[in-house]
Every structure is written in structure tokens, then in C-alpha cells.
Amino acid sequence: MHLHFAHRTFQWDSEAGGKAAVHCVIIGFGLEETRQKTIFEYVDVRSEPQAIPARNINPYLIDAPDIVLQKRTEPLCNVPRMIKGCQPTDGGNLLLSSVEKNDLLTKETLNKS
């Protein structure tokens, strides 16, 4: 299969009540190769698309060769094995309550002015 065009992540809106936030990608592909390929990029998920011509659209939806990273179960170098991923097991020091989060955001916003 050959990718002919791709819309990168954008937000889909519906007129339904109580709707979910849905983020989509659209991919056009076919058996035959095409010379004109286009990637539609979005500045953010709610913006209008910008059409960008591409030589090739790979599975990661970028203009690059078709190189796919293989699944790995072992690290590339001699490091300790990761067991828990992103599980917060630091005694709760990286978890913030809503009050702590809002206080931090207020302080950081003031410091950037």
C-alpha cells in the first residue's frame, strides 16, 4: 500500500449533545503509487489544515523514508531494566492536589511576566 495523503491529528466536532472530544487522523492510500502526495498539518487540533507537498508519507505520517521502529523488550545499552514505567512510586512527591496545582500555576505565571 502507498499513502497518498494524510491529515495529521485534528479535533472532530459533532452537533450531538454530550459529545466526546474526538481527535482524528485521515489517511488516503492505494495499491498504486502517486506522484502528488500531501500531508495536512494543523497548528493545533482546532486549527485549519495547511497542505504540505510530500515526496513520501511514511507510517508515522511524516515526509520521510518508510522506516519503522521494531518492538523491543530489551534496552539498547547496559541500563537497569524498567519495571514500572511511569507509575508514581516516589512517596507521592510528584503528585499535586488541585489546590497545589493551581498555586503552582499562579506562581509560575507571575514569574514569567
Short mmCIF file of C-alpha atoms in Angstrom, two decimals:
data_model
loop_
_atom_site.label_atom_id
_atom_site.label_comp_id
_atom_site.label_asym_id
_atom_site.label_seq_id
_atom_site.Cartn_x
_atom_site.Cartn_y
_atom_site.Cartn_z
CA MET A 1 0.00 0.00 0.00
CA HIS A 2 1.09 3.55 -0.67
CA LEU A 3 -0.02 6.56 1.35
CA HIS A 4 -1.33 9.31 -0.96
CA PHE A 5 -2.40 11.90 1.62
CA ALA A 6 -2.68 12.22 5.37
CA HIS A 7 -4.40 14.61 7.73
CA ARG A 8 -2.44 14.70 10.96
CA THR A 9 -4.30 14.88 14.28
CA PHE A 10 -7.25 17.28 14.35
CA GLN A 11 -10.32 17.63 16.53
CA TRP A 12 -13.59 16.37 15.11
CA ASP A 13 -16.70 18.26 16.14
CA SER A 14 -20.24 16.97 16.12
CA GLU A 15 -23.57 18.63 16.75
CA ALA A 16 -24.61 15.89 19.17
CA GLY A 17 -25.32 16.79 22.79
CA GLY A 18 -22.96 15.40 25.42
CA LYS A 19 -20.35 14.70 22.77
CA ALA A 20 -16.92 13.31 23.46
CA ALA A 21 -13.69 15.03 22.47
CA VAL A 22 -12.55 13.08 19.42
CA HIS A 23 -9.18 13.55 17.76
CA CYS A 24 -8.81 12.05 14.28
CA VAL A 25 -6.36 11.34 11.51
CA ILE A 26 -7.41 10.67 7.93
CA ILE A 27 -5.23 8.60 5.62
CA GLY A 28 -5.75 8.11 1.90
CA PHE A 29 -3.95 5.14 0.39
CA GLY A 30 -3.99 2.83 -2.61
CA LEU A 31 -2.22 -0.01 -4.40
CA GLU A 32 -0.72 2.31 -7.00
CA GLU A 33 1.97 4.89 -6.29
CA THR A 34 1.12 8.53 -6.91
CA ARG A 35 3.48 11.44 -7.58
CA GLN A 36 1.41 14.04 -5.77
CA LYS A 37 1.35 13.37 -2.03
CA THR A 38 0.11 15.80 0.58
CA ILE A 39 0.34 16.00 4.36
CA PHE A 40 -2.24 18.23 6.00
CA GLU A 41 -0.78 19.72 9.17
CA TYR A 42 -2.63 21.55 11.91
CA VAL A 43 -1.01 24.21 14.12
CA ASP A 44 -3.24 22.84 16.88
CA VAL A 45 -6.08 20.31 16.88
CA ARG A 46 -8.71 23.02 16.27
CA SER A 47 -6.99 24.99 13.50
CA GLU A 48 -7.48 24.82 9.75
CA PRO A 49 -5.21 22.42 7.82
CA GLN A 50 -2.15 23.55 5.90
CA ALA A 51 -1.41 21.45 2.80
CA ILE A 52 2.26 20.47 2.53
CA PRO A 53 3.52 18.58 -0.53
CA ALA A 54 5.48 15.43 0.33
CA ARG A 55 7.77 13.05 -1.57
CA ASN A 56 6.78 10.13 0.65
CA ILE A 57 4.40 9.70 3.59
CA ASN A 58 5.61 7.06 6.00
CA PRO A 59 3.58 5.21 8.68
CA TYR A 60 4.38 8.00 11.19
CA LEU A 61 2.67 10.46 8.80
CA ILE A 62 5.81 12.45 8.06
CA ASP A 63 7.66 13.11 4.81
CA ALA A 64 10.46 10.57 5.28
CA PRO A 65 11.53 7.09 4.14
CA ASP A 66 9.44 4.09 5.18
CA ILE A 67 11.48 3.15 8.23
CA VAL A 68 9.51 1.52 11.04
CA LEU A 69 10.89 1.08 14.54
CA GLN A 70 10.74 -2.51 15.70
CA LYS A 71 9.25 -3.52 19.04
CA ARG A 72 11.90 -4.05 21.71
CA THR A 73 11.80 -5.81 25.03
CA GLU A 74 15.45 -5.23 25.92
CA PRO A 75 17.29 -1.89 26.29
CA LEU A 76 19.82 -0.75 23.68
CA CYS A 77 22.60 -0.46 26.25
CA ASN A 78 23.58 -1.72 29.70
CA VAL A 79 20.99 0.00 31.93
CA PRO A 80 18.68 -1.30 34.64
CA ARG A 81 15.50 -2.92 33.35
CA MET A 82 12.42 -0.64 33.52
CA ILE A 83 9.76 -2.41 35.55
CA LYS A 84 7.08 0.13 36.43
CA GLY A 85 7.09 2.61 33.55
CA CYS A 86 5.52 5.91 34.61
CA GLN A 87 3.95 4.65 37.83
CA PRO A 88 4.45 7.32 40.54
CA THR A 89 6.29 5.39 43.28
CA ASP A 90 8.16 8.31 44.85
CA GLY A 91 6.06 8.51 48.01
CA GLY A 92 3.62 10.94 46.38
CA ASN A 93 6.16 13.75 45.91
CA LEU A 94 5.32 14.18 42.23
CA LEU A 95 1.55 14.22 42.74
CA LEU A 96 -0.23 17.55 43.29
CA SER A 97 -3.65 18.26 44.71
CA SER A 98 -5.88 20.67 42.77
CA VAL A 99 -5.00 23.46 45.22
CA GLU A 100 -1.24 22.78 44.88
CA LYS A 101 -1.54 22.68 41.08
CA ASN A 102 -3.43 25.98 40.91
CA ASP A 103 -0.98 27.61 43.35
CA LEU A 104 1.98 26.47 41.25
CA LEU A 105 0.39 27.69 38.00
CA THR A 106 -0.35 31.07 39.57
CA LYS A 107 3.22 31.46 40.85
CA GLU A 108 4.79 30.36 37.55
CA THR A 109 2.54 32.68 35.53
CA LEU A 110 3.56 35.60 37.73
CA ASN A 111 7.28 34.77 37.36
CA LYS A 112 7.11 34.79 33.55
CA SER A 113 5.75 38.35 33.32
#
